[in-house]
């Protein structure tokens, strides 16, 4: 009997130790190192969902950052509790398992469905994989799939997983839907700076002085235009002046016969006078 009693006590101790280890992994402890999810931890406590979540052996919490959960944090407590229960999936999913899903929709059961209050599948979630991205939304037909998977925050395989999504999921009948935040504005690319034309620099003072002191012939000179003559005809070129003078000399008329006769008569008269004086 003593041996059997000892064995029983040992088994109880082992079971107690295992249960302690399992219960030690709860949603509060899982997120205490992540202050960006502190608001969600507080709302779990406010709505008395923390002990209910921690009693589950296999769950996945769709966590919302403090900024993302702000759109539902001010709702009435009962409505808030129902919405938060729809973010607790009664199965284990982490990044590896989500990426292994095929490109189709998968229906997930939530903690809200376990209450028996779910209607028209608003206690289920749709998980859709498309173009390499994963989205979550209400399982109600026609409900949008707008909550995008961001990352896995915490994982204790097959017991507790905390994955972050981009926005709250409010199923039809549980409250007013949350509007999808607009995308950040696109920043236009900077326009290229206009190219400045290379201007030819004006000569500096030193260059002007060099040009003035340069010897004749170094820079091209422009011959002054000849002044127009009075009759309007162009002035004769210098080379043609001598030719014109020679032509003028050649154009002088030779002496006429009358002039020659006058000269001969004068000569005879002079000779006659010279002879008469010699006779005396």
mmCIF file of C-alpha atoms in Angstrom:
data_model
loop_
_atom_site.group_PDB
_atom_site.id
_atom_site.type_symbol
_atom_site.label_atom_id
_atom_site.label_comp_id
_atom_site.label_asym_id
_atom_site.label_seq_id
_atom_site.Cartn_x
_atom_site.Cartn_y
_atom_site.Cartn_z
ATOM 1 C CA UNK A 1 0.000 0.000 0.000
ATOM 2 C CA UNK A 2 2.812 2.350 0.765
ATOM 3 C CA UNK A 3 4.270 1.773 -2.694
ATOM 4 C CA UNK A 4 0.943 2.340 -4.367
ATOM 5 C CA UNK A 5 0.370 5.488 -2.345
ATOM 6 C CA UNK A 6 3.778 6.806 -3.302
ATOM 7 C CA UNK A 7 3.103 6.111 -6.985
ATOM 8 C CA UNK A 8 -0.219 7.901 -6.786
ATOM 9 C CA UNK A 9 1.349 10.914 -5.132
ATOM 10 C CA UNK A 10 4.058 10.997 -7.805
ATOM 11 C CA UNK A 11 1.486 10.905 -10.579
ATOM 12 C CA UNK A 12 -0.477 13.705 -8.965
ATOM 13 C CA UNK A 13 2.679 15.767 -8.618
ATOM 14 C CA UNK A 14 3.505 15.254 -12.282
ATOM 15 C CA UNK A 15 0.001 16.175 -13.379
ATOM 16 C CA UNK A 16 0.064 19.237 -11.156
ATOM 17 C CA UNK A 17 3.408 20.266 -12.589
ATOM 18 C CA UNK A 18 2.209 19.810 -16.166
ATOM 19 C CA UNK A 19 -0.988 21.740 -15.493
ATOM 20 C CA UNK A 20 1.054 24.500 -13.898
ATOM 21 C CA UNK A 21 3.281 24.735 -16.968
ATOM 22 C CA UNK A 22 0.269 24.826 -19.279
ATOM 23 C CA UNK A 23 -1.565 27.441 -17.235
ATOM 24 C CA UNK A 24 1.609 29.507 -16.994
ATOM 25 C CA UNK A 25 1.322 30.202 -20.732
ATOM 26 C CA UNK A 26 -1.629 32.590 -20.792
ATOM 27 C CA UNK A 27 -2.565 35.565 -22.904
ATOM 28 C CA UNK A 28 -1.456 38.116 -20.297
ATOM 29 C CA UNK A 29 2.024 36.637 -19.926
ATOM 30 C CA UNK A 30 2.330 36.100 -23.664
ATOM 31 C CA UNK A 31 1.804 39.811 -24.376
ATOM 32 C CA UNK A 32 3.387 41.435 -21.329
ATOM 33 C CA UNK A 33 6.643 41.953 -23.243
ATOM 34 C CA UNK A 34 4.832 43.774 -26.041
ATOM 35 C CA UNK A 35 3.565 47.174 -24.853
ATOM 36 C CA UNK A 36 2.032 47.897 -28.268
ATOM 37 C CA UNK A 37 -0.729 45.379 -27.354
ATOM 38 C CA UNK A 38 -1.356 46.633 -23.805
ATOM 39 C CA UNK A 39 -4.805 48.044 -24.655
ATOM 40 C CA UNK A 40 -6.057 44.669 -25.869
ATOM 41 C CA UNK A 41 -4.799 42.968 -22.677
ATOM 42 C CA UNK A 42 -6.652 45.597 -20.616
ATOM 43 C CA UNK A 43 -9.869 45.070 -22.606
ATOM 44 C CA UNK A 44 -9.636 41.296 -22.103
ATOM 45 C CA UNK A 45 -9.505 41.945 -18.375
ATOM 46 C CA UNK A 46 -12.280 44.548 -18.476
ATOM 47 C CA UNK A 47 -14.670 42.198 -20.287
ATOM 48 C CA UNK A 48 -13.635 39.219 -18.069
ATOM 49 C CA UNK A 49 -12.383 37.258 -21.063
ATOM 50 C CA UNK A 50 -8.873 36.604 -19.690
ATOM 51 C CA UNK A 51 -9.785 33.569 -17.527
ATOM 52 C CA UNK A 52 -11.989 32.152 -20.280
ATOM 53 C CA UNK A 53 -9.155 32.400 -22.807
ATOM 54 C CA UNK A 54 -6.610 30.918 -20.420
ATOM 55 C CA UNK A 55 -8.791 27.831 -19.820
ATOM 56 C CA UNK A 56 -8.459 26.855 -23.474
ATOM 57 C CA UNK A 57 -5.732 24.401 -24.386
ATOM 58 C CA UNK A 58 -5.485 25.386 -28.076
ATOM 59 C CA UNK A 59 -6.245 28.916 -29.229
ATOM 60 C CA UNK A 60 -5.052 31.601 -31.621
ATOM 61 C CA UNK A 61 -5.569 35.231 -30.663
ATOM 62 C CA UNK A 62 -5.877 37.752 -33.481
ATOM 63 C CA UNK A 63 -4.137 40.648 -31.748
ATOM 64 C CA UNK A 64 -4.656 44.338 -32.487
ATOM 65 C CA UNK A 65 -2.116 47.039 -31.743
ATOM 66 C CA UNK A 66 -3.079 49.968 -29.523
ATOM 67 C CA UNK A 67 -3.670 52.160 -32.585
ATOM 68 C CA UNK A 68 -5.756 49.587 -34.459
ATOM 69 C CA UNK A 69 -8.002 48.661 -31.486
ATOM 70 C CA UNK A 70 -8.839 52.288 -30.774
ATOM 71 C CA UNK A 71 -11.774 52.193 -33.216
ATOM 72 C CA UNK A 72 -13.690 49.697 -31.006
ATOM 73 C CA UNK A 73 -12.338 50.376 -27.496
ATOM 74 C CA UNK A 74 -15.077 52.906 -26.691
ATOM 75 C CA UNK A 75 -18.033 50.641 -27.510
ATOM 76 C CA UNK A 76 -20.477 49.325 -24.858
ATOM 77 C CA UNK A 77 -18.944 46.556 -22.763
ATOM 78 C CA UNK A 78 -21.274 43.762 -23.941
ATOM 79 C CA UNK A 79 -20.764 44.667 -27.598
ATOM 80 C CA UNK A 80 -17.013 44.949 -27.052
ATOM 81 C CA UNK A 81 -16.940 41.521 -25.393
ATOM 82 C CA UNK A 82 -18.709 39.875 -28.344
ATOM 83 C CA UNK A 83 -16.375 41.536 -30.839
ATOM 84 C CA UNK A 84 -13.279 40.485 -28.876
ATOM 85 C CA UNK A 85 -14.504 36.872 -28.650
ATOM 86 C CA UNK A 86 -14.591 36.883 -32.431
ATOM 87 C CA UNK A 87 -10.805 37.495 -32.329
ATOM 88 C CA UNK A 88 -10.119 34.246 -30.444
ATOM 89 C CA UNK A 89 -9.887 31.245 -32.803
ATOM 90 C CA UNK A 90 -10.386 27.773 -31.315
ATOM 91 C CA UNK A 91 -7.486 26.286 -33.238
ATOM 92 C CA UNK A 92 -3.752 26.789 -33.578
ATOM 93 C CA UNK A 93 -2.350 28.913 -36.416
ATOM 94 C CA UNK A 94 1.053 30.485 -36.778
ATOM 95 C CA UNK A 95 2.999 31.877 -39.719
ATOM 96 C CA UNK A 96 4.095 28.469 -41.000
ATOM 97 C CA UNK A 97 0.599 27.018 -40.884
ATOM 98 C CA UNK A 98 -0.982 30.095 -42.471
ATOM 99 C CA UNK A 99 1.500 30.150 -45.348
ATOM 100 C CA UNK A 100 0.883 26.461 -45.935
ATOM 101 C CA UNK A 101 -2.778 27.178 -46.693
ATOM 102 C CA UNK A 102 -3.905 26.881 -50.291
ATOM 103 C CA UNK A 103 -5.204 29.894 -52.210
ATOM 104 C CA UNK A 104 -8.761 29.523 -51.001
ATOM 105 C CA UNK A 105 -10.967 30.459 -48.036
ATOM 106 C CA UNK A 106 -10.821 28.509 -44.773
ATOM 107 C CA UNK A 107 -13.605 28.745 -42.189
ATOM 108 C CA UNK A 108 -12.397 29.237 -38.587
ATOM 109 C CA UNK A 109 -14.460 28.733 -35.396
ATOM 110 C CA UNK A 110 -14.229 31.505 -32.783
ATOM 111 C CA UNK A 111 -14.881 31.754 -29.065
ATOM 112 C CA UNK A 112 -18.104 33.660 -29.785
ATOM 113 C CA UNK A 113 -19.514 30.655 -31.651
ATOM 114 C CA UNK A 114 -19.006 28.513 -28.534
ATOM 115 C CA UNK A 115 -21.488 30.688 -26.615
ATOM 116 C CA UNK A 116 -24.372 29.518 -28.798
ATOM 117 C CA UNK A 117 -25.244 33.103 -29.664
ATOM 118 C CA UNK A 118 -23.854 33.026 -33.193
ATOM 119 C CA UNK A 119 -26.299 33.625 -36.037
ATOM 120 C CA UNK A 120 -25.805 33.299 -39.784
ATOM 121 C CA UNK A 121 -22.190 32.271 -39.233
ATOM 122 C CA UNK A 122 -21.184 35.504 -37.471
ATOM 123 C CA UNK A 123 -19.365 33.318 -34.963
ATOM 124 C CA UNK A 124 -16.997 32.117 -37.700
ATOM 125 C CA UNK A 125 -14.141 33.815 -39.520
ATOM 126 C CA UNK A 126 -13.008 33.467 -43.095
ATOM 127 C CA UNK A 127 -9.265 33.176 -43.701
ATOM 128 C CA UNK A 128 -8.399 33.848 -47.332
ATOM 129 C CA UNK A 129 -5.022 33.557 -49.008
ATOM 130 C CA UNK A 130 -4.562 35.477 -52.244
ATOM 131 C CA UNK A 131 -1.477 36.647 -54.115
ATOM 132 C CA UNK A 132 0.741 35.572 -51.242
ATOM 133 C CA UNK A 133 -1.166 37.678 -48.672
ATOM 134 C CA UNK A 134 -3.529 36.443 -45.948
ATOM 135 C CA UNK A 135 -6.766 38.219 -44.981
ATOM 136 C CA UNK A 136 -9.372 37.641 -42.273
ATOM 137 C CA UNK A 137 -13.024 38.633 -42.147
ATOM 138 C CA UNK A 138 -16.409 37.548 -40.841
ATOM 139 C CA UNK A 139 -17.777 34.219 -42.013
ATOM 140 C CA UNK A 140 -21.099 35.858 -42.893
ATOM 141 C CA UNK A 141 -21.768 35.627 -46.628
ATOM 142 C CA UNK A 142 -20.698 38.802 -48.425
ATOM 143 C CA UNK A 143 -18.736 40.193 -45.466
ATOM 144 C CA UNK A 144 -15.488 41.901 -46.526
ATOM 145 C CA UNK A 145 -12.090 40.298 -45.903
ATOM 146 C CA UNK A 146 -10.130 43.379 -44.898
ATOM 147 C CA UNK A 147 -8.036 42.442 -41.840
ATOM 148 C CA UNK A 148 -4.577 41.598 -43.190
ATOM 149 C CA UNK A 149 -2.143 39.258 -41.437
ATOM 150 C CA UNK A 150 0.985 41.154 -40.370
ATOM 151 C CA UNK A 151 3.169 38.862 -38.262
ATOM 152 C CA UNK A 152 3.252 36.161 -35.591
ATOM 153 C CA UNK A 153 3.876 37.812 -32.211
ATOM 154 C CA UNK A 154 3.988 34.785 -29.915
ATOM 155 C CA UNK A 155 3.827 31.043 -30.446
ATOM 156 C CA UNK A 156 3.750 28.024 -28.137
ATOM 157 C CA UNK A 157 3.163 25.293 -30.724
ATOM 158 C CA UNK A 158 -0.286 23.744 -30.681
ATOM 159 C CA UNK A 159 -1.345 25.548 -27.501
ATOM 160 C CA UNK A 160 -1.233 29.318 -27.859
ATOM 161 C CA UNK A 161 -0.451 31.540 -30.823
ATOM 162 C CA UNK A 162 -0.776 35.309 -31.061
ATOM 163 C CA UNK A 163 -0.816 36.777 -34.545
ATOM 164 C CA UNK A 164 -1.194 40.448 -35.399
ATOM 165 C CA UNK A 165 -3.802 41.678 -37.867
ATOM 166 C CA UNK A 166 -4.211 45.146 -39.331
ATOM 167 C CA UNK A 167 -7.751 46.091 -38.176
ATOM 168 C CA UNK A 168 -10.675 44.842 -36.032
ATOM 169 C CA UNK A 169 -13.243 42.400 -37.390
ATOM 170 C CA UNK A 170 -16.839 43.293 -36.515
ATOM 171 C CA UNK A 171 -19.252 40.672 -37.805
ATOM 172 C CA UNK A 172 -22.748 41.709 -38.958
ATOM 173 C CA UNK A 173 -25.107 41.719 -35.971
ATOM 174 C CA UNK A 174 -22.317 42.400 -33.448
ATOM 175 C CA UNK A 175 -21.977 46.130 -34.032
ATOM 176 C CA UNK A 176 -21.225 48.790 -36.581
ATOM 177 C CA UNK A 177 -18.539 47.755 -39.078
ATOM 178 C CA UNK A 178 -15.135 49.385 -38.953
ATOM 179 C CA UNK A 179 -14.202 51.417 -41.995
ATOM 180 C CA UNK A 180 -11.047 50.426 -43.799
ATOM 181 C CA UNK A 181 -8.415 53.129 -43.195
ATOM 182 C CA UNK A 182 -7.395 54.982 -46.359
ATOM 183 C CA UNK A 183 -3.993 54.152 -47.805
ATOM 184 C CA UNK A 184 -1.206 56.599 -47.043
ATOM 185 C CA UNK A 185 -0.886 59.372 -49.619
ATOM 186 C CA UNK A 186 1.555 58.726 -52.398
ATOM 187 C CA UNK A 187 4.566 60.968 -52.315
ATOM 188 C CA UNK A 188 5.346 62.176 -55.839
ATOM 189 C CA UNK A 189 8.916 61.529 -56.914
ATOM 190 C CA UNK A 190 11.131 64.618 -56.895
ATOM 191 C CA UNK A 191 11.236 66.340 -60.276
ATOM 192 C CA UNK A 192 14.653 66.449 -61.902
ATOM 193 C CA UNK A 193 16.426 69.761 -61.561
ATOM 194 C CA UNK A 194 16.437 71.765 -64.825
ATOM 195 C CA UNK A 195 19.710 71.629 -66.666
ATOM 196 C CA UNK A 196 21.355 75.017 -66.863
ATOM 197 C CA UNK A 197 22.610 75.985 -70.299
ATOM 198 C CA UNK A 198 26.347 76.445 -70.387
ATOM 199 C CA UNK A 199 26.740 80.186 -70.898
ATOM 200 C CA UNK A 200 29.869 81.467 -72.618
ATOM 201 C CA UNK A 201 31.723 83.514 -70.014
ATOM 202 C CA UNK A 202 32.366 87.147 -70.918
ATOM 203 C CA UNK A 203 36.054 88.055 -71.211
ATOM 204 C CA UNK A 204 37.506 89.325 -67.991
ATOM 205 C CA UNK A 205 39.559 92.482 -67.623
ATOM 206 C CA UNK A 206 42.793 90.550 -68.108
ATOM 207 C CA UNK A 207 41.534 89.071 -71.361
ATOM 208 C CA UNK A 208 40.492 92.518 -72.651
ATOM 209 C CA UNK A 209 43.926 93.947 -71.897
ATOM 210 C CA UNK A 210 45.638 91.063 -73.660
ATOM 211 C CA UNK A 211 43.467 91.654 -76.675
ATOM 212 C CA UNK A 212 44.298 95.390 -76.715
ATOM 213 C CA UNK A 213 48.046 94.739 -76.396
ATOM 214 C CA UNK A 214 48.161 92.095 -79.103
ATOM 215 C CA UNK A 215 50.358 92.992 -82.127
ATOM 216 C CA UNK A 216 48.753 94.163 -85.394
ATOM 217 C CA UNK A 217 47.566 91.297 -87.480
ATOM 218 C CA UNK A 218 46.933 89.075 -84.470
ATOM 219 C CA UNK A 219 43.253 89.934 -84.553
ATOM 220 C CA UNK A 220 41.303 90.370 -87.765
ATOM 221 C CA UNK A 221 40.724 93.984 -88.779
ATOM 222 C CA UNK A 222 37.889 95.315 -90.827
ATOM 223 C CA UNK A 223 38.882 97.780 -93.611
ATOM 224 C CA UNK A 224 36.921 101.042 -93.469
ATOM 225 C CA UNK A 225 34.356 101.485 -96.188
ATOM 226 C CA UNK A 226 35.307 103.934 -98.933
ATOM 227 C CA UNK A 227 33.383 107.167 -98.883
ATOM 228 C CA UNK A 228 31.061 107.507 -101.861
ATOM 229 C CA UNK A 229 32.037 110.014 -104.600
ATOM 230 C CA UNK A 230 30.011 113.118 -105.207
ATOM 231 C CA UNK A 231 28.476 111.854 -108.456
ATOM 232 C CA UNK A 232 27.422 108.679 -106.814
ATOM 233 C CA UNK A 233 29.856 106.471 -108.759
ATOM 234 C CA UNK A 234 32.176 104.229 -106.812
ATOM 235 C CA UNK A 235 35.631 105.576 -106.116
ATOM 236 C CA UNK A 236 38.334 104.154 -108.392
ATOM 237 C CA UNK A 237 40.571 101.522 -106.989
ATOM 238 C CA UNK A 238 44.155 102.615 -106.237
ATOM 239 C CA UNK A 239 45.639 100.274 -108.837
ATOM 240 C CA UNK A 240 43.635 101.870 -111.695
ATOM 241 C CA UNK A 241 44.745 105.471 -111.001
ATOM 242 C CA UNK A 242 48.049 105.193 -112.955
ATOM 243 C CA UNK A 243 46.359 103.595 -115.904
ATOM 244 C CA UNK A 244 43.853 106.411 -116.114
ATOM 245 C CA UNK A 245 46.658 109.097 -116.064
ATOM 246 C CA UNK A 246 48.499 107.358 -118.873
ATOM 247 C CA UNK A 247 45.319 107.133 -120.834
ATOM 248 C CA UNK A 248 44.834 110.889 -120.353
ATOM 249 C CA UNK A 249 48.313 111.646 -121.657
ATOM 250 C CA UNK A 250 47.731 109.497 -124.705
ATOM 251 C CA UNK A 251 44.511 111.302 -125.390
ATOM 252 C CA UNK A 252 46.279 114.756 -125.922
ATOM 253 C CA UNK A 253 45.652 115.866 -129.562
ATOM 254 C CA UNK A 254 48.714 116.240 -131.881
ATOM 255 C CA UNK A 255 49.476 119.816 -133.216
ATOM 256 C CA UNK A 256 47.431 120.885 -136.264
ATOM 257 C CA UNK A 257 48.924 121.975 -139.692
ATOM 258 C CA UNK A 258 48.024 125.644 -139.078
ATOM 259 C CA UNK A 259 50.133 125.690 -136.003
ATOM 260 C CA UNK A 260 53.066 124.138 -137.935
ATOM 261 C CA UNK A 261 52.812 126.789 -140.720
ATOM 262 C CA UNK A 262 52.885 129.584 -138.182
ATOM 263 C CA UNK A 263 56.014 128.276 -136.665
ATOM 264 C CA UNK A 264 57.816 127.956 -140.068
ATOM 265 C CA UNK A 265 56.981 131.528 -141.122
ATOM 266 C CA UNK A 266 58.311 132.883 -137.854
ATOM 267 C CA UNK A 267 61.544 131.023 -138.314
ATOM 268 C CA UNK A 268 62.100 132.437 -141.893
ATOM 269 C CA UNK A 269 61.429 135.952 -140.657
ATOM 270 C CA UNK A 270 63.973 135.624 -137.897
ATOM 271 C CA UNK A 271 66.571 134.281 -140.338
ATOM 272 C CA UNK A 272 65.953 137.230 -142.730
ATOM 273 C CA UNK A 273 66.531 139.767 -140.007
ATOM 274 C CA UNK A 274 69.707 138.046 -138.916
ATOM 275 C CA UNK A 275 71.038 138.115 -142.573
ATOM 276 C CA UNK A 276 70.245 141.830 -143.078
ATOM 277 C CA UNK A 277 72.178 142.798 -140.011
ATOM 278 C CA UNK A 278 75.090 140.721 -141.162
ATOM 279 C CA UNK A 279 75.175 142.694 -144.538
ATOM 280 C CA UNK A 280 75.751 145.934 -142.798
#
